[in-house]
mmCIF file of C-alpha atoms in Angstrom:
data_model
loop_
_atom_site.group_PDB
_atom_site.id
_atom_site.type_symbol
_atom_site.label_atom_id
_atom_site.label_comp_id
_atom_site.label_asym_id
_atom_site.label_seq_id
_atom_site.Cartn_x
_atom_site.Cartn_y
_atom_site.Cartn_z
ATOM 1 C CA PRO L 109 -23.498 -30.343 19.390
ATOM 2 C CA ARG L 110 -25.351 -29.062 16.101
ATOM 3 C CA ASP L 111 -24.553 -25.786 14.923
ATOM 4 C CA TRP L 112 -27.567 -23.872 14.570
ATOM 5 C CA SER L 113 -26.558 -20.723 13.317
ATOM 6 C CA SER L 114 -24.897 -22.790 10.507
ATOM 7 C CA ASP L 115 -27.930 -24.614 9.156
ATOM 8 C CA VAL L 116 -30.140 -21.303 8.956
ATOM 9 C CA CYS L 117 -27.763 -19.378 7.214
ATOM 10 C CA SER L 118 -26.015 -21.697 5.099
ATOM 11 C CA SER L 119 -26.422 -21.621 0.982
ATOM 12 C CA ASP L 120 -26.933 -25.564 0.627
ATOM 13 C CA LEU L 121 -29.782 -26.849 -1.502
ATOM 14 C CA LYS L 122 -32.914 -26.314 1.176
ATOM 15 C CA VAL L 123 -35.689 -23.357 1.050
ATOM 16 C CA ARG L 124 -34.061 -20.294 2.664
ATOM 17 C CA TYR L 125 -35.755 -17.162 3.416
ATOM 18 C CA CYS L 126 -34.689 -13.589 3.209
ATOM 19 C CA HIS L 127 -34.708 -10.081 2.358
ATOM 20 C CA THR L 128 -34.064 -10.237 -1.067
ATOM 21 C CA VAL L 129 -33.174 -6.870 -3.361
ATOM 22 C CA ILE L 130 -33.909 -6.741 -6.882
ATOM 23 C CA ILE L 131 -31.850 -4.212 -9.016
ATOM 24 C CA GLU L 132 -31.904 -3.966 -13.300
ATOM 25 C CA PHE L 133 -28.735 -1.671 -14.583
ATOM 26 C CA ASN L 134 -28.815 -0.245 -17.954
ATOM 27 C CA PRO L 135 -26.322 -1.485 -20.772
ATOM 28 C CA GLU L 136 -23.441 0.702 -18.870
ATOM 29 C CA GLY L 137 -24.070 -0.321 -15.615
ATOM 30 C CA ILE L 138 -26.728 2.028 -14.010
ATOM 31 C CA PRO L 139 -29.289 0.814 -11.597
ATOM 32 C CA VAL L 140 -32.454 2.255 -12.803
ATOM 33 C CA ALA L 141 -34.845 0.167 -10.510
ATOM 34 C CA THR L 142 -34.461 -1.545 -7.543
ATOM 35 C CA SER L 143 -37.209 -3.290 -4.938
ATOM 36 C CA ILE L 144 -36.643 -4.896 -1.922
ATOM 37 C CA CYS L 145 -39.333 -7.693 -0.891
ATOM 38 C CA ARG L 146 -39.142 -10.615 0.908
ATOM 39 C CA GLY L 147 -38.507 -13.713 -0.551
ATOM 40 C CA ALA L 148 -36.847 -17.502 -1.004
ATOM 41 C CA ILE L 149 -34.020 -18.972 -2.434
ATOM 42 C CA LYS L 150 -33.209 -22.221 -3.148
ATOM 43 C CA SER L 151 -30.227 -23.004 -4.716
ATOM 44 C CA LYS L 152 -30.007 -25.514 -8.666
ATOM 45 C CA ARG L 153 -26.314 -25.986 -7.741
ATOM 46 C CA ARG L 154 -23.490 -24.739 -6.108
ATOM 47 C CA PHE L 155 -20.344 -23.675 -7.127
ATOM 48 C CA THR L 156 -16.425 -23.295 -5.051
ATOM 49 C CA TYR L 157 -14.303 -20.377 -6.051
ATOM 50 C CA GLU L 158 -12.215 -22.098 -7.665
ATOM 51 C CA GLU L 159 -14.601 -23.914 -9.990
ATOM 52 C CA ILE L 160 -15.640 -20.410 -11.149
ATOM 53 C CA ASP L 161 -12.607 -19.597 -11.565
ATOM 54 C CA GLU L 162 -12.476 -22.624 -14.060
ATOM 55 C CA TYR L 163 -15.758 -21.945 -15.751
ATOM 56 C CA LEU L 164 -14.004 -18.392 -16.343
ATOM 57 C CA ALA L 165 -10.636 -19.615 -18.044
ATOM 58 C CA ALA L 166 -12.812 -22.417 -20.314
ATOM 59 C CA PRO L 167 -16.098 -22.084 -20.594
ATOM 60 C CA GLY L 168 -16.775 -24.365 -23.177
ATOM 61 C CA PRO L 169 -16.156 -27.500 -21.387
ATOM 62 C CA TRP L 170 -19.008 -26.725 -19.040
ATOM 63 C CA LYS L 171 -21.535 -26.762 -21.271
ATOM 64 C CA GLU L 172 -21.550 -30.624 -20.509
ATOM 65 C CA LYS L 173 -21.455 -30.203 -16.873
ATOM 66 C CA LEU L 174 -24.025 -27.441 -16.417
ATOM 67 C CA THR L 175 -28.038 -27.101 -17.416
ATOM 68 C CA PRO L 176 -27.878 -24.125 -20.360
ATOM 69 C CA ASP L 177 -29.795 -21.876 -17.811
ATOM 70 C CA VAL L 178 -26.908 -21.546 -15.205
ATOM 71 C CA HIS L 179 -23.745 -22.173 -18.150
ATOM 72 C CA ALA L 180 -25.179 -18.830 -19.163
ATOM 73 C CA LEU L 181 -26.714 -17.756 -15.887
ATOM 74 C CA VAL L 182 -22.738 -17.748 -14.746
ATOM 75 C CA GLY L 183 -21.588 -15.600 -17.923
ATOM 76 C CA GLN L 184 -23.914 -13.181 -17.566
ATOM 77 C CA MET L 185 -22.824 -12.557 -13.810
ATOM 78 C CA HIS L 186 -19.443 -12.195 -14.609
ATOM 79 C CA GLU L 187 -20.248 -9.794 -17.335
ATOM 80 C CA LEU L 188 -22.421 -7.636 -15.211
ATOM 81 C CA ALA L 189 -20.054 -8.154 -12.149
ATOM 82 C CA MET L 190 -16.737 -6.721 -14.004
ATOM 83 C CA LEU L 191 -19.142 -3.954 -15.493
ATOM 84 C CA LEU L 192 -20.082 -2.602 -11.790
ATOM 85 C CA ARG L 193 -16.192 -3.219 -11.078
ATOM 86 C CA ARG L 194 -14.939 -0.572 -13.930
ATOM 87 C CA ARG L 195 -17.500 1.538 -13.032
ATOM 88 C CA ARG L 196 -16.718 1.771 -9.229
ATOM 89 C CA LEU L 197 -13.072 2.231 -9.321
ATOM 90 C CA ALA L 198 -13.200 4.724 -12.651
ATOM 91 C CA ALA L 199 -15.741 6.748 -10.401
ATOM 92 C CA GLY L 200 -12.958 6.697 -7.196
ATOM 93 C CA ALA L 201 -13.442 3.853 -4.950
ATOM 94 C CA ILE L 202 -9.801 2.831 -3.172
ATOM 95 C CA GLU L 203 -9.556 -0.849 -3.528
ATOM 96 C CA LEU L 204 -6.378 -2.037 -1.450
ATOM 97 C CA THR L 205 -4.423 -5.457 -2.393
ATOM 98 C CA LEU L 206 -3.760 -7.092 0.893
ATOM 99 C CA PRO L 207 -2.852 -10.737 1.592
ATOM 100 C CA GLU L 208 -5.319 -13.086 3.366
ATOM 101 C CA VAL L 209 -3.617 -15.715 4.849
ATOM 102 C CA LYS L 210 -5.988 -19.007 5.557
ATOM 103 C CA ILE L 211 -4.608 -21.874 7.653
ATOM 104 C CA ASP L 212 -4.220 -25.774 6.350
ATOM 105 C CA LEU L 213 -5.975 -28.154 8.037
ATOM 106 C CA ASP L 214 -5.892 -31.617 7.746
ATOM 107 C CA ARG L 215 -8.934 -34.019 8.345
ATOM 108 C CA LYS L 216 -7.968 -34.251 11.869
ATOM 109 C CA GLY L 217 -7.715 -30.398 12.168
ATOM 110 C CA ARG L 218 -3.732 -30.620 12.653
ATOM 111 C CA VAL L 219 -1.913 -27.436 10.361
ATOM 112 C CA VAL L 220 -0.315 -29.050 7.640
ATOM 113 C CA GLY L 221 0.592 -25.359 5.955
ATOM 114 C CA ALA L 222 -0.904 -22.004 4.639
ATOM 115 C CA HIS L 223 -1.695 -20.265 1.882
ATOM 116 C CA VAL L 224 -2.281 -16.753 0.463
ATOM 117 C CA VAL L 225 -6.186 -16.403 -0.645
ATOM 118 C CA GLU L 226 -6.114 -14.621 -4.085
ATOM 119 C CA ASN L 227 -8.950 -12.636 -5.127
ATOM 120 C CA THR L 228 -9.490 -13.680 -8.401
ATOM 121 C CA GLU L 229 -12.782 -12.766 -10.355
ATOM 122 C CA SER L 230 -15.403 -15.080 -8.729
ATOM 123 C CA HIS L 231 -14.378 -13.555 -5.589
ATOM 124 C CA GLN L 232 -14.862 -10.687 -7.185
ATOM 125 C CA ILE L 233 -18.122 -11.219 -8.999
ATOM 126 C CA ILE L 234 -19.797 -12.152 -5.199
ATOM 127 C CA GLU L 235 -18.093 -8.975 -3.691
ATOM 128 C CA GLU L 236 -19.560 -6.632 -6.590
ATOM 129 C CA PHE L 237 -22.868 -7.966 -5.954
ATOM 130 C CA MET L 238 -22.763 -7.613 -2.197
ATOM 131 C CA LEU L 239 -21.835 -3.821 -3.162
ATOM 132 C CA ALA L 240 -24.749 -3.385 -4.823
ATOM 133 C CA ALA L 241 -27.264 -4.761 -2.734
ATOM 134 C CA ASN L 242 -25.611 -2.726 0.549
ATOM 135 C CA HIS L 243 -25.837 0.613 -1.268
ATOM 136 C CA ALA L 244 -29.584 0.261 -2.680
ATOM 137 C CA VAL L 245 -30.611 -0.577 0.839
ATOM 138 C CA ALA L 246 -28.893 2.515 2.443
ATOM 139 C CA GLU L 247 -30.093 4.563 -0.521
ATOM 140 C CA HIS L 248 -33.810 2.970 0.030
ATOM 141 C CA LEU L 249 -33.651 3.620 3.855
ATOM 142 C CA THR L 250 -31.836 7.235 3.348
ATOM 143 C CA GLU L 251 -34.562 8.285 0.601
ATOM 144 C CA LYS L 252 -37.123 7.320 3.338
ATOM 145 C CA GLU L 253 -35.464 9.120 5.983
ATOM 146 C CA ILE L 254 -35.332 6.994 8.572
ATOM 147 C CA ASP L 255 -32.731 5.675 10.822
ATOM 148 C CA PHE L 256 -30.184 2.697 10.257
ATOM 149 C CA LEU L 257 -26.507 1.192 11.462
ATOM 150 C CA ARG L 258 -24.604 2.540 8.582
ATOM 151 C CA ARG L 259 -20.831 1.151 7.364
ATOM 152 C CA ILE L 260 -18.657 4.299 7.814
ATOM 153 C CA HIS L 261 -15.768 4.896 6.832
ATOM 154 C CA GLU L 262 -14.410 9.189 7.625
ATOM 155 C CA PRO L 263 -11.941 10.574 5.279
ATOM 156 C CA PRO L 264 -8.326 10.128 6.375
ATOM 157 C CA ASP L 265 -6.109 12.718 8.577
ATOM 158 C CA LEU L 266 -4.683 15.536 6.252
ATOM 159 C CA ARG L 267 -1.790 14.787 8.717
ATOM 160 C CA LYS L 268 -1.477 11.406 7.858
ATOM 161 C CA LEU L 269 -1.805 11.750 3.908
ATOM 162 C CA ARG L 270 1.093 14.095 3.763
ATOM 163 C CA ALA L 271 3.213 11.701 5.374
ATOM 164 C CA LEU L 272 2.125 9.126 3.013
ATOM 165 C CA SER L 273 3.169 11.180 0.221
ATOM 166 C CA ASP L 274 6.444 11.598 1.416
ATOM 167 C CA PHE L 275 6.669 7.428 2.515
ATOM 168 C CA VAL L 276 5.731 7.123 -1.822
ATOM 169 C CA ARG L 277 7.827 9.731 -2.681
ATOM 170 C CA GLU L 278 11.023 8.315 -0.369
ATOM 171 C CA LEU L 279 10.281 4.752 -2.300
ATOM 172 C CA GLY L 280 11.424 5.861 -5.372
ATOM 173 C CA ILE L 281 7.649 6.805 -6.690
ATOM 174 C CA PRO L 282 6.720 9.750 -8.188
ATOM 175 C CA CYS L 283 3.337 11.342 -7.096
ATOM 176 C CA ASP L 284 1.790 14.758 -6.368
ATOM 177 C CA SER L 285 0.021 14.805 -3.177
ATOM 178 C CA LEU L 286 -2.143 11.938 -1.813
ATOM 179 C CA GLU L 287 -4.665 13.931 -0.364
ATOM 180 C CA SER L 288 -5.962 13.144 -3.944
ATOM 181 C CA ARG L 289 -8.178 10.103 -3.783
ATOM 182 C CA PHE L 290 -7.723 10.006 -7.905
ATOM 183 C CA GLU L 291 -3.895 9.933 -6.613
ATOM 184 C CA ILE L 292 -4.096 7.369 -4.217
ATOM 185 C CA LYS L 293 -5.609 5.090 -6.473
ATOM 186 C CA ARG L 294 -2.999 6.214 -9.401
ATOM 187 C CA VAL L 295 -0.438 4.970 -6.313
ATOM 188 C CA VAL L 296 -2.088 1.795 -5.763
ATOM 189 C CA GLU L 297 -2.468 0.996 -9.247
ATOM 190 C CA THR L 298 1.877 1.929 -10.279
ATOM 191 C CA VAL L 299 2.830 -0.308 -7.473
ATOM 192 C CA LYS L 300 0.719 -3.612 -8.547
ATOM 193 C CA GLY L 301 2.871 -6.589 -9.315
ATOM 194 C CA ARG L 302 6.091 -4.543 -7.934
ATOM 195 C CA PRO L 303 7.955 -5.054 -5.038
ATOM 196 C CA GLU L 304 7.074 -2.251 -3.264
ATOM 197 C CA GLU L 305 3.247 -3.467 -3.279
ATOM 198 C CA HIS L 306 3.065 -4.889 -0.156
ATOM 199 C CA ALA L 307 4.375 -1.657 1.619
ATOM 200 C CA VAL L 308 2.416 0.357 -0.042
ATOM 201 C CA ASN L 309 -0.977 -1.173 0.180
ATOM 202 C CA TYR L 310 -0.391 -1.059 4.234
ATOM 203 C CA ALA L 311 1.313 2.330 5.044
ATOM 204 C CA VAL L 312 -2.078 3.461 2.491
ATOM 205 C CA LEU L 313 -4.175 1.255 4.842
ATOM 206 C CA ARG L 314 -2.267 2.693 7.747
ATOM 207 C CA SER L 315 -3.043 6.242 7.191
ATOM 208 C CA MET L 316 -6.609 5.525 6.932
ATOM 209 C CA GLN L 317 -9.238 5.760 9.485
ATOM 210 C CA LYS L 318 -11.124 2.161 11.010
ATOM 211 C CA ALA L 319 -14.455 1.300 9.226
ATOM 212 C CA VAL L 320 -17.551 1.877 11.909
ATOM 213 C CA TYR L 321 -21.118 1.276 12.503
ATOM 214 C CA GLY L 322 -23.457 4.289 13.367
ATOM 215 C CA PRO L 323 -26.234 6.119 12.043
ATOM 216 C CA GLN L 324 -24.940 9.790 10.916
ATOM 217 C CA GLU L 325 -24.285 10.162 7.473
ATOM 218 C CA GLU L 326 -20.719 10.486 6.801
ATOM 219 C CA GLY L 327 -20.241 8.678 4.184
ATOM 220 C CA HIS L 328 -17.693 5.524 2.903
ATOM 221 C CA TYR L 329 -14.404 6.985 1.976
ATOM 222 C CA ALA L 330 -12.970 3.906 0.693
ATOM 223 C CA LEU L 331 -15.805 3.109 -1.313
ATOM 224 C CA HIS L 332 -16.353 6.475 -2.266
ATOM 225 C CA SER L 333 -19.872 6.255 -1.637
ATOM 226 C CA ARG L 334 -22.554 8.544 0.242
ATOM 227 C CA ASN L 335 -24.760 5.823 1.791
ATOM 228 C CA TYR L 336 -23.527 2.528 2.760
ATOM 229 C CA CYS L 337 -24.655 -0.223 5.148
ATOM 230 C CA HIS L 338 -24.096 -4.088 6.105
ATOM 231 C CA PHE L 339 -27.142 -5.511 4.318
ATOM 232 C CA THR L 340 -25.839 -9.017 3.071
ATOM 233 C CA SER L 341 -24.839 -11.610 5.836
ATOM 234 C CA PRO L 342 -21.987 -14.125 5.008
ATOM 235 C CA ILE L 343 -20.449 -14.025 8.146
ATOM 236 C CA ARG L 344 -23.813 -13.360 10.036
ATOM 237 C CA ARG L 345 -22.955 -9.821 11.397
ATOM 238 C CA TYR L 346 -25.437 -8.448 13.804
ATOM 239 C CA PRO L 347 -25.446 -5.179 11.900
ATOM 240 C CA ASP L 348 -26.979 -6.674 9.385
ATOM 241 C CA LEU L 349 -29.497 -7.963 11.068
ATOM 242 C CA VAL L 350 -30.451 -4.667 12.663
ATOM 243 C CA VAL L 351 -30.697 -3.580 9.137
ATOM 244 C CA HIS L 352 -33.119 -6.564 8.434
ATOM 245 C CA ARG L 353 -35.349 -5.480 11.229
ATOM 246 C CA VAL L 354 -35.841 -2.077 9.879
ATOM 247 C CA LEU L 355 -36.716 -3.805 6.167
ATOM 248 C CA GLU L 356 -38.864 -6.013 8.471
ATOM 249 C CA ALA L 357 -40.944 -3.747 9.813
ATOM 250 C CA LEU L 358 -41.410 -1.750 6.695
ATOM 251 C CA ALA L 359 -42.263 -5.099 4.765
ATOM 252 C CA HIS L 360 -45.666 -4.812 7.314
ATOM 253 C CA GLY L 361 -46.483 -1.431 7.131
ATOM 254 C CA ARG L 362 -44.625 -0.041 10.164
ATOM 255 C CA ARG L 363 -42.316 2.981 10.282
ATOM 256 C CA PRO L 364 -39.529 1.647 12.679
ATOM 257 C CA SER L 365 -39.258 3.322 16.015
ATOM 258 C CA ASP L 366 -36.325 6.380 14.937
ATOM 259 C CA ASN L 367 -33.842 6.431 18.147
ATOM 260 C CA PHE L 368 -30.573 7.685 16.527
ATOM 261 C CA ASP L 369 -29.106 8.010 20.073
ATOM 262 C CA ALA L 370 -29.669 4.516 20.753
ATOM 263 C CA LEU L 371 -28.500 3.529 17.352
ATOM 264 C CA VAL L 372 -24.943 5.507 17.878
ATOM 265 C CA SER L 373 -24.584 3.478 21.512
ATOM 266 C CA LEU L 374 -25.205 -0.060 19.068
ATOM 267 C CA GLY L 375 -22.944 1.073 16.396
ATOM 268 C CA ASP L 376 -19.896 1.996 18.766
ATOM 269 C CA HIS L 377 -20.112 -1.660 20.696
ATOM 270 C CA CYS L 378 -20.305 -3.391 16.945
ATOM 271 C CA SER L 379 -17.803 -1.384 16.120
ATOM 272 C CA GLU L 380 -15.614 -2.195 19.065
ATOM 273 C CA ARG L 381 -16.845 -6.145 19.149
ATOM 274 C CA GLU L 382 -15.546 -6.344 15.577
ATOM 275 C CA GLN L 383 -12.586 -4.514 15.698
ATOM 276 C CA ARG L 384 -11.802 -7.287 18.987
ATOM 277 C CA ALA L 385 -13.080 -10.023 16.818
ATOM 278 C CA GLN L 386 -10.332 -9.569 13.821
ATOM 279 C CA LYS L 387 -7.771 -8.904 16.420
ATOM 280 C CA ALA L 388 -8.466 -12.142 18.045
ATOM 281 C CA GLU L 389 -8.726 -13.791 14.507
ATOM 282 C CA ARG L 390 -5.209 -12.155 13.366
ATOM 283 C CA GLU L 391 -3.887 -13.619 16.500
ATOM 284 C CA LEU L 392 -5.418 -16.903 16.024
ATOM 285 C CA ILE L 393 -3.835 -17.693 12.381
ATOM 286 C CA LYS L 394 -0.295 -16.158 13.898
ATOM 287 C CA VAL L 395 -0.630 -18.622 17.039
ATOM 288 C CA LYS L 396 -1.298 -21.678 14.178
ATOM 289 C CA LEU L 397 1.344 -20.412 12.193
ATOM 290 C CA LEU L 398 4.180 -20.588 14.956
ATOM 291 C CA SER L 399 2.934 -23.620 16.786
ATOM 292 C CA TYR L 400 3.216 -25.467 12.831
ATOM 293 C CA LEU L 401 6.613 -23.802 12.655
ATOM 294 C CA SER L 402 8.018 -24.354 16.177
ATOM 295 C CA SER L 403 8.651 -28.085 15.006
ATOM 296 C CA ARG L 404 11.004 -26.887 11.891
ATOM 297 C CA VAL L 405 13.688 -24.604 13.337
ATOM 298 C CA GLY L 406 16.319 -25.466 11.180
ATOM 299 C CA GLU L 407 14.544 -25.278 7.783
ATOM 300 C CA ARG L 408 14.962 -23.093 5.249
ATOM 301 C CA MET L 409 12.576 -21.308 2.537
ATOM 302 C CA GLU L 410 12.292 -18.734 -0.125
ATOM 303 C CA ALA L 411 11.133 -15.256 1.375
ATOM 304 C CA VAL L 412 10.243 -11.609 0.060
ATOM 305 C CA ILE L 413 11.304 -8.863 2.128
ATOM 306 C CA THR L 414 8.224 -7.113 3.658
ATOM 307 C CA GLY L 415 9.462 -4.133 5.745
ATOM 308 C CA VAL L 416 12.629 -2.520 6.817
ATOM 309 C CA GLU L 417 13.459 -0.871 9.824
ATOM 310 C CA SER L 418 16.891 0.666 11.674
ATOM 311 C CA PHE L 419 16.389 -2.787 14.115
ATOM 312 C CA GLY L 420 16.521 -5.303 10.973
ATOM 313 C CA ILE L 421 14.014 -7.079 8.274
ATOM 314 C CA PHE L 422 10.599 -8.508 8.051
ATOM 315 C CA ALA L 423 10.478 -11.220 5.766
ATOM 316 C CA GLN L 424 7.489 -13.259 4.230
ATOM 317 C CA GLY L 425 8.004 -16.944 2.832
ATOM 318 C CA ILE L 426 6.937 -17.048 -0.499
ATOM 319 C CA GLU L 427 4.893 -20.737 -0.274
ATOM 320 C CA LEU L 428 4.194 -20.643 3.149
ATOM 321 C CA PRO L 429 3.137 -16.889 4.304
ATOM 322 C CA ALA L 430 4.716 -16.769 7.801
ATOM 323 C CA GLU L 431 6.415 -13.083 8.349
ATOM 324 C CA GLY L 432 8.750 -13.464 10.899
ATOM 325 C CA LEU L 433 12.278 -10.974 11.759
ATOM 326 C CA ILE L 434 15.849 -10.937 11.193
ATOM 327 C CA HIS L 435 17.692 -8.677 13.589
ATOM 328 C CA ILE L 436 19.962 -6.562 11.997
ATOM 329 C CA SER L 437 22.559 -7.957 14.816
ATOM 330 C CA SER L 438 22.221 -11.238 12.692
ATOM 331 C CA LEU L 439 23.795 -9.626 9.601
ATOM 332 C CA GLN L 440 27.237 -10.619 10.119
ATOM 333 C CA ASP L 441 28.978 -10.275 6.467
ATOM 334 C CA ASP L 442 28.776 -6.506 6.694
ATOM 335 C CA PHE L 443 28.341 -3.450 9.119
ATOM 336 C CA TYR L 444 24.675 -2.702 7.859
ATOM 337 C CA ARG L 445 23.154 0.866 8.126
ATOM 338 C CA TYR L 446 19.670 2.032 8.083
ATOM 339 C CA ASP L 447 18.686 4.096 5.031
ATOM 340 C CA ALA L 448 15.745 6.275 5.897
ATOM 341 C CA ARG L 449 15.504 7.413 2.253
ATOM 342 C CA SER L 450 15.257 4.589 0.521
ATOM 343 C CA HIS L 451 13.743 2.165 3.281
ATOM 344 C CA SER L 452 16.535 -0.147 3.051
ATOM 345 C CA LEU L 453 19.600 -1.715 5.122
ATOM 346 C CA VAL L 454 23.282 -0.619 2.978
ATOM 347 C CA GLY L 455 26.349 -2.702 4.208
ATOM 348 C CA HIS L 456 29.506 0.144 5.021
ATOM 349 C CA ARG L 457 31.795 -1.877 3.569
ATOM 350 C CA ALA L 458 30.846 -3.786 0.483
ATOM 351 C CA GLY L 459 28.154 -1.949 -0.438
ATOM 352 C CA HIS L 460 25.067 -4.426 -0.206
ATOM 353 C CA ALA L 461 21.616 -3.840 0.481
ATOM 354 C CA TYR L 462 18.554 -4.785 1.756
ATOM 355 C CA ARG L 463 15.045 -3.486 -0.243
ATOM 356 C CA LEU L 464 12.020 -3.710 -0.139
ATOM 357 C CA GLY L 465 11.071 -7.013 -2.509
ATOM 358 C CA ASP L 466 13.951 -8.570 -2.783
ATOM 359 C CA ARG L 467 13.903 -12.332 -2.647
ATOM 360 C CA ILE L 468 16.549 -13.770 -0.058
ATOM 361 C CA GLU L 469 16.703 -17.544 1.701
ATOM 362 C CA VAL L 470 15.972 -17.853 5.186
ATOM 363 C CA GLU L 471 16.335 -20.671 7.691
ATOM 364 C CA ILE L 472 14.289 -20.288 11.010
ATOM 365 C CA ARG L 473 16.166 -19.688 13.615
ATOM 366 C CA ARG L 474 13.673 -19.318 16.812
ATOM 367 C CA VAL L 475 10.417 -19.139 16.871
ATOM 368 C CA ASP L 476 8.475 -18.163 20.657
ATOM 369 C CA VAL L 477 4.721 -19.220 20.348
ATOM 370 C CA ASP L 478 4.012 -17.453 23.645
ATOM 371 C CA ARG L 479 5.523 -14.233 22.467
ATOM 372 C CA ARG L 480 4.263 -14.619 18.887
ATOM 373 C CA GLU L 481 7.878 -14.411 17.797
ATOM 374 C CA LEU L 482 9.641 -15.366 14.612
ATOM 375 C CA ASP L 483 12.988 -15.064 14.172
ATOM 376 C CA LEU L 484 14.824 -15.643 10.548
ATOM 377 C CA ARG L 485 18.278 -15.551 9.437
ATOM 378 C CA VAL L 486 19.537 -15.111 5.843
ATOM 379 C CA ILE L 487 21.253 -17.882 4.047
ATOM 380 C CA LYS L 488 21.642 -16.666 0.687
ATOM 381 C CA ARG L 489 21.756 -12.507 0.756
ATOM 382 C CA LYS L 490 19.563 -12.201 -2.752
ATOM 383 C CA ILE L 491 17.685 -14.320 -5.107
ATOM 384 C CA GLY L 492 16.413 -11.914 -7.165
ATOM 385 C CA ARG L 493 13.414 -9.555 -7.027
ATOM 386 C CA ALA L 494 9.713 -10.338 -6.404
ATOM 387 C CA HIS L 495 6.018 -10.127 -6.158
ATOM 388 C CA VAL L 496 5.331 -8.888 -2.726
#
């Protein structure tokens, strides 16, 4: 059957009708003029993220592959996006580095592996322009005093931030109170590329509220934005369509009917469905990975310790990003105790320790797809420290 949504929403070389946000920036990256209109897009050249990364690494050879206009435009897009990114982060936006796992499939749709998607500058170019457009639309509708479906991210609970401060200090990372967003940013920047990066980023994420949809003017904490909505549609969200309908009404000279309570109810519904979809996606990735590993019991791989608890160690493969548990009962070379202050397992006799970021060699010991469990066993205690 034909995928109608893919045909309508894809960015191939056909003409696509759309709502367009045209933003003029000054040399400092500050928007000085914005217009929102109906438009049509016809792509002259399609790129993959990998191609743009290659271009950014060496623009010269691409002059033979691209027209002069396209070659210059890609360079200008990169320059503007990086300027917007620097301004946004300097203003207080919080950015966490969280690994995104993608399943690798062969031509028959069978799992042949998995990899972690890197957030390279090619991804950041798209992200910055999407953020700018979303912010511009939200500002435009706010100025017109029109109710619309916002993307809301409430500030974290102060108790969670105090607990986060204690956790970070226990890892040996000096910090002031993380009730300050700029202190959170400083800590996140400090651990970038360090063994503790994975643990700190997830701890920060767990301390945050979930982002939701609604018409309430409560702002977006992580983006440090007073007005924000989802207008761009890379994954065909229904909340984007709701905003498009408001813009369509304005384009025809009609003021959308204000129905705040209906938008509250719709926002709650969309938020709940989004969270269910995200949970289902994570579950599917886990099932695919475990199914792939179920035929590889006994194989060995290098891994990095991503979590330490009183009952054992969580480790994630370096080449194959599957996370499993090494139960404390399987550590036969010593009697290990959990040190809460350093978040490590320490041997009682020899003093050997397993800490966040340690690189180890493990064996796939047991896979239970139905229970979503992957058990690992340590083969080589310590290879060295690793970037998480």
